């Protein structure tokens, strides 16, 4: 009996030693020893150089040395595209120098109005299978978009509704008008990673088109530049794309405020904007896509009592560099007949009467947005953040048509060449449409020719 007891004790000792050794290896693995991270995450889409070129972007923690997207019109995924270049190494500017690899694959020359299934990764690991529906290259269709800015990982008030509506196929594209995550660089980039995981439920199914905000400034906007893939090769800072009867232009307002990165960026963007607007105003282009809609983060005008620049009379984005009035965007957008200007930054919703240089140019008293004589400005920066809501002036200016502190987001339906429909959805009021209006124009072009 004693011999049996000694034998069992020896066996238990060996087992315990093995468990301890295994636990030690597990602890070592938790510290990153021997673990590889090849699994794709943070999958999102964007339009490429045309709406039938879809760019798929994702991240891995370790370098797979390959970026592959398999896709098809059914779940057999019979198509396959490999990126011609290896993934981009992105090192966060924080103390930990956290590293990840950004993968980009363009699916070119897709068929219009077709549902595609896809997954992305490499032979070392694949994402789940997602889907998207392509658009038309021509202008004779009516796209629908969700538009918002200022959405973080804390109190992302609009995210659940946007997830649900995207999955139901309500939108052809998303415009996120600056300020992501609050902030993407925080915690050595972990906040940015979490934000991109959260919006994957939207952005992996519909093109997620973005512009930069002030909260992306750290490390010379490196998180914004590296994480997204907008068309045009300008590090995502300014670009344009066509969708149905609309020519959309995304740009950076931040070049006017973070001049420590150089004045040259202001000049480059301004010159590009003018060239793009000249091209969009060629008769054959304006006939095909008469609507021009811009989106940038910081507004030219606002009614918020918080000391922001848009509450000042001589807003930098509007007037240009202080004392010089060089490179102001309001005269440029007026000159080339921009129809609607979308903004965020203020954590609210505000619709303004058509105006230029603080002067209202309503189409008529009864129908202010029918053939207006100036651009229509809309602020929708209330998708959800931890900084709170923005206060308004006690006495609202005459050019402010409607305002709300509710968290929410904007919808746009570009019905045709003459009619746009907007509505603001309130998350506080469980999806209620709190404001809606039509912009109607039977003639588009420079306002000097229209007035």
CSV table of C-alpha atoms in Angstrom, one decimal:
chain,number,residue,atom,x,y,z
A,1,UNK,CA,0.0,0.0,0.0
A,2,UNK,CA,2.8,2.4,0.9
A,3,UNK,CA,4.5,1.7,-2.4
A,4,UNK,CA,1.3,2.5,-4.3
A,5,UNK,CA,0.9,5.8,-2.3
A,6,UNK,CA,4.5,6.8,-3.2
A,7,UNK,CA,3.8,6.0,-6.9
A,8,UNK,CA,0.7,8.1,-6.9
A,9,UNK,CA,2.5,11.0,-5.2
A,10,UNK,CA,5.2,10.8,-7.9
A,11,UNK,CA,2.6,10.9,-10.6
A,12,UNK,CA,0.8,13.9,-9.1
A,13,UNK,CA,4.1,15.7,-8.7
A,14,UNK,CA,4.9,15.2,-12.4
A,15,UNK,CA,1.4,16.4,-13.4
A,16,UNK,CA,1.6,19.4,-11.2
A,17,UNK,CA,5.1,20.3,-12.6
A,18,UNK,CA,3.7,20.0,-16.1
A,19,UNK,CA,0.7,22.2,-15.3
A,20,UNK,CA,3.0,24.8,-13.7
A,21,UNK,CA,5.3,24.7,-16.8
A,22,UNK,CA,2.3,25.1,-19.1
A,23,UNK,CA,0.9,27.9,-17.0
A,24,UNK,CA,4.2,29.6,-17.1
A,25,UNK,CA,4.2,29.3,-20.9
A,26,UNK,CA,0.7,30.7,-20.9
A,27,UNK,CA,1.8,33.7,-18.8
A,28,UNK,CA,4.7,34.2,-21.1
A,29,UNK,CA,2.3,34.2,-24.1
A,30,UNK,CA,0.2,36.8,-22.5
A,31,UNK,CA,3.2,39.0,-22.4
A,32,UNK,CA,3.5,38.6,-26.1
A,33,UNK,CA,6.2,35.8,-26.2
A,34,UNK,CA,5.5,33.5,-29.1
A,35,UNK,CA,2.1,35.0,-30.1
A,36,UNK,CA,1.5,36.0,-33.7
A,37,UNK,CA,-1.4,38.3,-34.7
A,38,UNK,CA,-2.2,37.5,-38.3
A,39,UNK,CA,-6.0,37.8,-38.0
A,40,UNK,CA,-7.5,40.8,-39.9
A,41,UNK,CA,-9.5,43.4,-38.0
A,42,UNK,CA,-10.9,46.9,-38.4
A,43,UNK,CA,-12.2,46.1,-41.9
A,44,UNK,CA,-13.6,49.0,-43.8
A,45,UNK,CA,-14.5,50.1,-47.4
A,46,UNK,CA,-14.1,53.3,-49.4
A,47,UNK,CA,-14.6,54.3,-53.0
A,48,UNK,CA,-11.5,54.2,-55.2
A,49,UNK,CA,-11.0,56.2,-58.3
A,50,UNK,CA,-14.6,55.4,-59.4
A,51,UNK,CA,-17.6,54.1,-57.5
A,52,UNK,CA,-17.0,50.7,-59.2
A,53,UNK,CA,-13.5,50.5,-57.6
A,54,UNK,CA,-13.9,49.5,-54.0
A,55,UNK,CA,-10.9,49.8,-51.7
A,56,UNK,CA,-10.8,47.3,-48.8
A,57,UNK,CA,-8.7,48.3,-45.8
A,58,UNK,CA,-7.8,46.3,-42.7
A,59,UNK,CA,-5.2,45.9,-40.0
A,60,UNK,CA,-3.1,43.1,-38.6
A,61,UNK,CA,-0.8,43.2,-35.6
A,62,UNK,CA,2.0,41.3,-37.3
A,63,UNK,CA,3.2,41.5,-40.8
A,64,UNK,CA,1.7,38.8,-43.0
A,65,UNK,CA,3.7,40.1,-46.0
A,66,UNK,CA,0.6,39.7,-48.2
A,67,UNK,CA,-2.8,41.4,-48.5
A,68,UNK,CA,-5.5,39.4,-50.3
A,69,UNK,CA,-9.2,39.9,-50.8
A,70,UNK,CA,-11.3,37.1,-52.1
A,71,UNK,CA,-14.7,38.1,-53.4
A,72,UNK,CA,-17.6,37.1,-55.6
A,73,UNK,CA,-21.3,37.4,-56.4
A,74,UNK,CA,-22.0,34.5,-54.1
A,75,UNK,CA,-20.3,33.1,-51.0
A,76,UNK,CA,-18.0,30.8,-53.0
A,77,UNK,CA,-15.7,33.9,-53.4
A,78,UNK,CA,-14.3,32.9,-56.7
A,79,UNK,CA,-12.5,36.2,-57.4
A,80,UNK,CA,-9.1,37.0,-55.8
A,81,UNK,CA,-7.1,40.2,-55.8
A,82,UNK,CA,-3.7,40.5,-54.1
A,83,UNK,CA,-2.2,43.9,-53.3
A,84,UNK,CA,0.9,44.6,-55.5
A,85,UNK,CA,2.7,46.1,-52.5
A,86,UNK,CA,3.2,44.8,-49.0
A,87,UNK,CA,1.2,46.1,-46.1
A,88,UNK,CA,2.2,49.5,-44.6
A,89,UNK,CA,3.9,49.4,-41.3
A,90,UNK,CA,2.3,52.0,-38.9
A,91,UNK,CA,4.0,52.9,-35.7
A,92,UNK,CA,2.0,55.0,-33.2
A,93,UNK,CA,3.7,58.1,-31.9
A,94,UNK,CA,3.1,57.2,-28.2
A,95,UNK,CA,5.6,55.9,-25.7
A,96,UNK,CA,4.9,52.3,-26.4
A,97,UNK,CA,5.5,52.7,-30.2
A,98,UNK,CA,2.7,50.3,-30.8
A,99,UNK,CA,3.0,48.8,-34.3
A,100,UNK,CA,0.4,47.4,-36.7
A,101,UNK,CA,0.3,46.8,-40.4
A,102,UNK,CA,-2.3,48.4,-42.7
A,103,UNK,CA,-3.5,46.4,-45.7
A,104,UNK,CA,-5.2,47.8,-48.8
A,105,UNK,CA,-6.7,46.0,-51.7
A,106,UNK,CA,-8.6,47.6,-54.6
A,107,UNK,CA,-11.4,45.5,-56.2
A,108,UNK,CA,-11.5,47.1,-59.7
A,109,UNK,CA,-14.1,47.2,-62.4
A,110,UNK,CA,-16.9,45.7,-60.5
A,111,UNK,CA,-20.4,45.3,-62.0
A,112,UNK,CA,-22.9,48.1,-61.1
A,113,UNK,CA,-25.9,47.4,-58.9
A,114,UNK,CA,-24.5,44.0,-57.8
A,115,UNK,CA,-24.1,42.5,-54.3
A,116,UNK,CA,-20.6,41.1,-53.7
A,117,UNK,CA,-19.4,39.0,-50.8
A,118,UNK,CA,-15.8,39.2,-49.7
A,119,UNK,CA,-13.3,38.4,-47.0
A,120,UNK,CA,-9.8,39.7,-46.6
A,121,UNK,CA,-6.5,38.5,-45.1
A,122,UNK,CA,-3.8,36.1,-46.2
A,123,UNK,CA,-2.9,32.5,-46.1
A,124,UNK,CA,-2.1,33.1,-42.4
A,125,UNK,CA,-5.6,34.2,-41.5
A,126,UNK,CA,-8.9,35.5,-42.9
A,127,UNK,CA,-11.6,37.8,-41.8
A,128,UNK,CA,-15.3,36.9,-41.6
A,129,UNK,CA,-17.3,37.2,-44.8
A,130,UNK,CA,-18.9,40.6,-45.4
A,131,UNK,CA,-20.9,42.0,-48.3
A,132,UNK,CA,-21.5,45.3,-50.1
A,133,UNK,CA,-23.6,46.5,-53.0
A,134,UNK,CA,-22.0,48.4,-55.9
A,135,UNK,CA,-23.5,51.6,-57.2
A,136,UNK,CA,-24.0,53.1,-60.7
A,137,UNK,CA,-21.4,55.1,-62.5
A,138,UNK,CA,-24.0,57.2,-64.3
A,139,UNK,CA,-25.9,60.1,-62.7
A,140,UNK,CA,-29.5,58.9,-63.2
A,141,UNK,CA,-30.0,57.3,-59.9
A,142,UNK,CA,-30.8,58.5,-56.3
A,143,UNK,CA,-28.2,57.7,-53.7
A,144,UNK,CA,-28.9,57.8,-50.0
A,145,UNK,CA,-26.2,58.8,-47.4
A,146,UNK,CA,-25.9,59.1,-43.6
A,147,UNK,CA,-23.8,62.1,-42.6
A,148,UNK,CA,-22.3,63.0,-39.2
A,149,UNK,CA,-19.2,64.0,-37.3
A,150,UNK,CA,-17.8,63.8,-33.8
A,151,UNK,CA,-18.4,60.2,-32.8
A,152,UNK,CA,-16.3,58.6,-30.2
A,153,UNK,CA,-16.0,55.2,-28.5
A,154,UNK,CA,-17.7,56.6,-25.3
A,155,UNK,CA,-21.3,57.7,-25.7
A,156,UNK,CA,-21.4,56.8,-29.5
A,157,UNK,CA,-25.1,57.7,-29.4
A,158,UNK,CA,-25.8,57.2,-33.1
A,159,UNK,CA,-23.8,54.0,-33.6
A,160,UNK,CA,-26.6,51.5,-32.8
A,161,UNK,CA,-29.1,53.1,-35.2
A,162,UNK,CA,-26.5,53.5,-37.9
A,163,UNK,CA,-25.5,49.8,-37.5
A,164,UNK,CA,-29.1,48.7,-37.8
A,165,UNK,CA,-29.9,50.9,-40.8
A,166,UNK,CA,-26.7,50.0,-42.6
A,167,UNK,CA,-27.4,46.3,-42.2
A,168,UNK,CA,-30.9,46.9,-43.6
A,169,UNK,CA,-29.4,48.5,-46.7
A,170,UNK,CA,-30.6,52.1,-46.2
A,171,UNK,CA,-27.4,53.8,-47.3
A,172,UNK,CA,-25.1,53.9,-50.3
A,173,UNK,CA,-22.3,55.7,-48.5
A,174,UNK,CA,-21.4,57.2,-45.2
A,175,UNK,CA,-19.8,60.6,-44.6
A,176,UNK,CA,-18.0,61.0,-41.3
A,177,UNK,CA,-17.1,64.7,-41.1
A,178,UNK,CA,-14.1,64.6,-38.8
A,179,UNK,CA,-13.4,63.7,-35.1
A,180,UNK,CA,-13.1,60.0,-34.5
A,181,UNK,CA,-12.8,58.0,-31.3
A,182,UNK,CA,-11.7,60.8,-29.0
A,183,UNK,CA,-8.9,60.2,-29.8
A,184,UNK,CA,-7.5,57.6,-32.1
A,185,UNK,CA,-4.0,58.2,-30.7
A,186,UNK,CA,-5.0,57.7,-27.0
A,187,UNK,CA,-3.6,54.7,-25.0
A,188,UNK,CA,-0.9,54.1,-27.6
A,189,UNK,CA,-3.5,53.9,-30.3
A,190,UNK,CA,-5.8,51.4,-28.5
A,191,UNK,CA,-8.7,53.9,-28.6
A,192,UNK,CA,-8.4,54.2,-32.4
A,193,UNK,CA,-8.3,50.4,-32.7
A,194,UNK,CA,-11.5,50.1,-30.6
A,195,UNK,CA,-13.2,52.8,-32.7
A,196,UNK,CA,-12.4,51.0,-35.9
A,197,UNK,CA,-13.6,47.7,-34.5
A,198,UNK,CA,-16.9,49.3,-33.5
A,199,UNK,CA,-17.6,51.0,-36.9
A,200,UNK,CA,-16.6,47.8,-38.8
A,201,UNK,CA,-20.3,46.9,-38.5
A,202,UNK,CA,-21.0,49.9,-40.7
A,203,UNK,CA,-17.8,50.5,-42.7
A,204,UNK,CA,-17.3,46.9,-43.8
A,205,UNK,CA,-20.6,47.0,-45.7
A,206,UNK,CA,-20.8,50.5,-47.2
A,207,UNK,CA,-18.1,53.0,-48.3
A,208,UNK,CA,-17.1,55.0,-45.2
A,209,UNK,CA,-15.9,58.3,-46.6
A,210,UNK,CA,-14.1,60.6,-44.1
A,211,UNK,CA,-12.5,64.0,-43.6
A,212,UNK,CA,-10.1,65.0,-40.9
A,213,UNK,CA,-11.0,66.9,-37.7
A,214,UNK,CA,-9.1,68.7,-34.9
A,215,UNK,CA,-9.1,65.5,-32.7
A,216,UNK,CA,-6.9,63.8,-35.3
A,217,UNK,CA,-4.0,66.3,-35.0
A,218,UNK,CA,-1.6,64.3,-32.9
A,219,UNK,CA,1.6,63.1,-34.5
A,220,UNK,CA,0.8,65.2,-37.6
A,221,UNK,CA,-2.5,63.4,-38.2
A,222,UNK,CA,-0.7,60.1,-38.6
A,223,UNK,CA,-3.6,57.9,-37.3
A,224,UNK,CA,-6.0,59.5,-39.8
A,225,UNK,CA,-3.6,59.3,-42.7
A,226,UNK,CA,-2.6,55.7,-42.1
A,227,UNK,CA,-6.0,54.2,-41.1
A,228,UNK,CA,-8.1,55.4,-44.0
A,229,UNK,CA,-8.0,55.0,-47.8
A,230,UNK,CA,-9.6,57.9,-49.6
A,231,UNK,CA,-9.2,58.4,-53.4
A,232,UNK,CA,-6.8,60.8,-55.0
A,233,UNK,CA,-3.4,60.1,-53.3
A,234,UNK,CA,-3.4,63.1,-51.1
A,235,UNK,CA,-3.0,61.3,-47.8
A,236,UNK,CA,-6.8,61.4,-47.4
A,237,UNK,CA,-6.7,65.2,-46.7
A,238,UNK,CA,-8.7,66.3,-49.8
A,239,UNK,CA,-10.4,64.4,-52.5
A,240,UNK,CA,-13.6,64.2,-54.5
A,241,UNK,CA,-15.9,61.5,-55.9
A,242,UNK,CA,-19.1,61.4,-57.9
A,243,UNK,CA,-22.2,59.6,-56.7
A,244,UNK,CA,-25.4,59.8,-58.7
A,245,UNK,CA,-26.2,63.5,-59.6
A,246,UNK,CA,-23.8,64.8,-56.9
A,247,UNK,CA,-20.1,65.8,-57.0
A,248,UNK,CA,-18.8,65.4,-53.4
A,249,UNK,CA,-15.7,67.2,-52.2
A,250,UNK,CA,-14.0,66.3,-48.9
A,251,UNK,CA,-11.3,68.6,-47.5
A,252,UNK,CA,-9.4,69.6,-44.4
A,253,UNK,CA,-10.3,72.6,-42.4
A,254,UNK,CA,-7.4,71.8,-40.0
A,255,UNK,CA,-4.7,73.1,-42.3
A,256,UNK,CA,-5.9,76.6,-41.3
A,257,UNK,CA,-5.5,75.9,-37.5
A,258,UNK,CA,-2.4,73.7,-37.2
A,259,UNK,CA,0.0,75.9,-39.2
A,260,UNK,CA,3.0,74.4,-37.3
A,261,UNK,CA,2.9,71.7,-39.9
A,262,UNK,CA,3.4,74.3,-42.6
A,263,UNK,CA,1.6,76.9,-44.7
A,264,UNK,CA,2.3,74.9,-47.8
A,265,UNK,CA,-0.6,72.5,-47.1
A,266,UNK,CA,-3.1,75.4,-47.2
A,267,UNK,CA,-1.8,76.5,-50.6
A,268,UNK,CA,-1.8,73.0,-52.0
A,269,UNK,CA,-5.3,72.3,-50.9
A,270,UNK,CA,-6.7,75.6,-52.1
A,271,UNK,CA,-5.1,75.1,-55.5
A,272,UNK,CA,-6.5,71.6,-55.7
A,273,UNK,CA,-10.0,72.7,-54.6
A,274,UNK,CA,-10.1,75.4,-57.3
A,275,UNK,CA,-8.9,72.9,-60.0
A,276,UNK,CA,-11.5,70.4,-58.9
A,277,UNK,CA,-14.3,73.0,-58.9
A,278,UNK,CA,-13.3,74.3,-62.3
A,279,UNK,CA,-13.5,70.7,-63.6
A,280,UNK,CA,-16.8,70.1,-61.9
A,281,UNK,CA,-18.2,73.3,-63.5
A,282,UNK,CA,-17.4,72.4,-67.1
A,283,UNK,CA,-20.8,72.5,-68.8
A,284,UNK,CA,-20.8,68.8,-69.7
A,285,UNK,CA,-19.9,67.8,-66.0
A,286,UNK,CA,-22.3,70.3,-64.4
A,287,UNK,CA,-25.1,69.0,-66.7
A,288,UNK,CA,-24.4,65.4,-65.7
A,289,UNK,CA,-23.8,66.1,-62.0
A,290,UNK,CA,-25.3,69.6,-61.2
A,291,UNK,CA,-25.1,69.2,-57.4
A,292,UNK,CA,-21.8,70.1,-55.7
A,293,UNK,CA,-21.6,69.3,-52.0
A,294,UNK,CA,-18.6,69.9,-49.8
A,295,UNK,CA,-17.8,68.6,-46.4
A,296,UNK,CA,-15.2,69.8,-43.9
A,297,UNK,CA,-15.0,69.6,-40.2
A,298,UNK,CA,-15.0,73.2,-38.7
A,299,UNK,CA,-17.9,75.3,-39.9
A,300,UNK,CA,-17.7,78.8,-41.4
A,301,UNK,CA,-20.8,79.8,-39.3
A,302,UNK,CA,-22.4,78.6,-36.1
A,303,UNK,CA,-24.6,79.9,-33.3
A,304,UNK,CA,-22.7,78.1,-30.4
A,305,UNK,CA,-21.8,80.1,-27.3
A,306,UNK,CA,-18.6,78.3,-26.6
A,307,UNK,CA,-15.8,80.5,-28.0
A,308,UNK,CA,-15.1,78.4,-31.1
A,309,UNK,CA,-13.9,80.1,-34.2
A,310,UNK,CA,-17.1,79.6,-36.1
A,311,UNK,CA,-18.8,81.9,-33.6
A,312,UNK,CA,-16.4,84.7,-34.6
A,313,UNK,CA,-17.3,87.1,-37.4
A,314,UNK,CA,-14.1,86.6,-39.4
A,315,UNK,CA,-13.9,82.8,-39.3
A,316,UNK,CA,-10.5,81.6,-40.6
A,317,UNK,CA,-12.0,78.9,-42.8
A,318,UNK,CA,-14.3,81.5,-44.3
A,319,UNK,CA,-12.0,84.4,-44.6
A,320,UNK,CA,-8.6,82.9,-44.9
A,321,UNK,CA,-5.4,83.5,-43.0
A,322,UNK,CA,-5.7,86.3,-40.4
A,323,UNK,CA,-4.7,89.8,-41.4
A,324,UNK,CA,-4.2,88.6,-45.0
A,325,UNK,CA,-7.5,87.1,-46.0
A,326,UNK,CA,-5.7,84.7,-48.3
A,327,UNK,CA,-7.1,81.3,-49.2
A,328,UNK,CA,-10.5,81.8,-47.7
A,329,UNK,CA,-13.0,79.2,-48.8
A,330,UNK,CA,-16.3,81.1,-48.8
A,331,UNK,CA,-15.5,83.3,-51.8
A,332,UNK,CA,-14.2,80.2,-53.6
A,333,UNK,CA,-17.2,78.1,-53.0
A,334,UNK,CA,-19.5,81.0,-53.9
A,335,UNK,CA,-17.6,81.7,-57.1
A,336,UNK,CA,-18.0,78.1,-58.3
A,337,UNK,CA,-21.6,77.5,-57.2
A,338,UNK,CA,-21.3,75.0,-54.4
A,339,UNK,CA,-24.8,74.1,-53.5
A,340,UNK,CA,-24.5,72.6,-49.9
A,341,UNK,CA,-21.7,72.8,-47.4
A,342,UNK,CA,-21.7,70.1,-44.7
A,343,UNK,CA,-19.9,70.7,-41.4
A,344,UNK,CA,-19.5,69.1,-37.9
A,345,UNK,CA,-17.2,70.1,-34.9
A,346,UNK,CA,-20.1,71.7,-33.0
A,347,UNK,CA,-21.8,68.9,-31.0
A,348,UNK,CA,-25.3,69.9,-32.3
A,349,UNK,CA,-27.4,70.2,-35.4
A,350,UNK,CA,-27.9,73.5,-37.1
A,351,UNK,CA,-29.5,74.4,-40.4
A,352,UNK,CA,-29.0,77.8,-41.9
A,353,UNK,CA,-30.8,79.9,-44.5
A,354,UNK,CA,-28.9,80.2,-47.8
A,355,UNK,CA,-26.3,82.8,-47.2
A,356,UNK,CA,-23.0,84.4,-48.2
A,357,UNK,CA,-21.0,86.9,-46.2
A,358,UNK,CA,-23.7,87.0,-43.4
A,359,UNK,CA,-26.3,87.9,-46.0
A,360,UNK,CA,-29.4,85.7,-46.5
A,361,UNK,CA,-30.1,84.8,-50.1
A,362,UNK,CA,-33.4,82.8,-49.8
A,363,UNK,CA,-35.0,81.7,-53.1
A,364,UNK,CA,-38.2,83.4,-51.8
A,365,UNK,CA,-39.8,84.2,-48.5
A,366,UNK,CA,-42.2,81.3,-49.0
A,367,UNK,CA,-39.7,78.9,-50.4
A,368,UNK,CA,-36.2,79.8,-49.1
A,369,UNK,CA,-34.5,76.7,-50.4
A,370,UNK,CA,-36.0,76.8,-53.9
A,371,UNK,CA,-33.4,78.3,-56.3
A,372,UNK,CA,-31.4,79.9,-53.4
A,373,UNK,CA,-28.9,82.6,-54.2
A,374,UNK,CA,-26.1,81.2,-52.0
A,375,UNK,CA,-24.9,77.9,-50.5
A,376,UNK,CA,-26.9,76.1,-47.7
A,377,UNK,CA,-24.8,75.4,-44.6
A,378,UNK,CA,-25.6,72.4,-42.3
A,379,UNK,CA,-23.9,71.4,-39.1
A,380,UNK,CA,-24.3,67.8,-38.0
A,381,UNK,CA,-21.7,67.0,-35.3
A,382,UNK,CA,-23.9,65.3,-32.8
A,383,UNK,CA,-23.3,61.6,-33.4
A,384,UNK,CA,-22.0,61.1,-29.8
A,385,UNK,CA,-19.0,62.1,-27.7
A,386,UNK,CA,-18.0,62.3,-24.1
A,387,UNK,CA,-17.4,66.0,-24.2
A,388,UNK,CA,-21.1,66.9,-24.0
A,389,UNK,CA,-23.5,69.0,-25.9
A,390,UNK,CA,-22.9,72.5,-27.2
A,391,UNK,CA,-24.8,75.6,-25.9
A,392,UNK,CA,-26.4,78.1,-28.2
A,393,UNK,CA,-26.5,81.8,-28.0
A,394,UNK,CA,-29.5,83.1,-26.0
A,395,UNK,CA,-30.4,85.3,-29.0
A,396,UNK,CA,-30.0,83.4,-32.2
A,397,UNK,CA,-28.8,85.2,-35.3
A,398,UNK,CA,-31.3,85.8,-38.1
A,399,UNK,CA,-29.5,83.4,-40.5
A,400,UNK,CA,-30.0,80.4,-38.2
A,401,UNK,CA,-33.1,78.5,-39.4
A,402,UNK,CA,-33.2,75.5,-37.0
A,403,UNK,CA,-31.0,74.2,-34.2
A,404,UNK,CA,-31.0,71.3,-31.7
A,405,UNK,CA,-28.8,69.9,-29.0
A,406,UNK,CA,-30.1,66.4,-29.5
A,407,UNK,CA,-27.6,63.7,-30.4
A,408,UNK,CA,-28.2,62.4,-33.9
A,409,UNK,CA,-27.2,62.3,-37.5
A,410,UNK,CA,-28.2,63.6,-40.9
A,411,UNK,CA,-29.7,61.7,-43.9
A,412,UNK,CA,-29.4,62.9,-47.5
A,413,UNK,CA,-31.4,61.5,-50.4
A,414,UNK,CA,-30.2,63.0,-53.8
A,415,UNK,CA,-33.4,62.3,-55.7
A,416,UNK,CA,-32.4,63.8,-59.0
A,417,UNK,CA,-30.7,66.7,-60.7
A,418,UNK,CA,-33.2,69.2,-59.2
A,419,UNK,CA,-34.1,67.9,-55.8
A,420,UNK,CA,-32.2,67.1,-52.6
A,421,UNK,CA,-33.9,65.9,-49.4
A,422,UNK,CA,-32.3,66.2,-45.9
A,423,UNK,CA,-33.6,65.1,-42.5
A,424,UNK,CA,-32.0,65.1,-39.1
A,425,UNK,CA,-32.6,62.1,-36.9
A,426,UNK,CA,-32.6,62.4,-33.1
A,427,UNK,CA,-31.2,59.6,-31.0
A,428,UNK,CA,-32.5,61.3,-27.9
A,429,UNK,CA,-36.0,60.9,-29.3
A,430,UNK,CA,-35.6,57.3,-30.4
A,431,UNK,CA,-35.1,57.9,-34.2
A,432,UNK,CA,-37.6,60.8,-34.6
A,433,UNK,CA,-37.0,63.1,-37.5
A,434,UNK,CA,-36.7,66.5,-35.9
A,435,UNK,CA,-36.0,68.5,-39.0
A,436,UNK,CA,-36.4,68.0,-42.7
A,437,UNK,CA,-36.3,70.1,-45.8
A,438,UNK,CA,-35.8,70.1,-49.6
A,439,UNK,CA,-33.3,72.0,-51.6
A,440,UNK,CA,-34.7,72.5,-55.1
A,441,UNK,CA,-32.7,74.1,-58.0
A,442,UNK,CA,-33.5,74.0,-61.7
A,443,UNK,CA,-30.3,75.8,-62.5
A,444,UNK,CA,-26.8,75.3,-61.1
A,445,UNK,CA,-23.6,77.2,-61.4
A,446,UNK,CA,-21.7,80.2,-60.1
A,447,UNK,CA,-23.9,82.4,-58.0
A,448,UNK,CA,-22.8,85.6,-59.8
A,449,UNK,CA,-24.5,84.2,-62.9
A,450,UNK,CA,-27.6,83.1,-61.0
A,451,UNK,CA,-28.3,86.2,-58.9
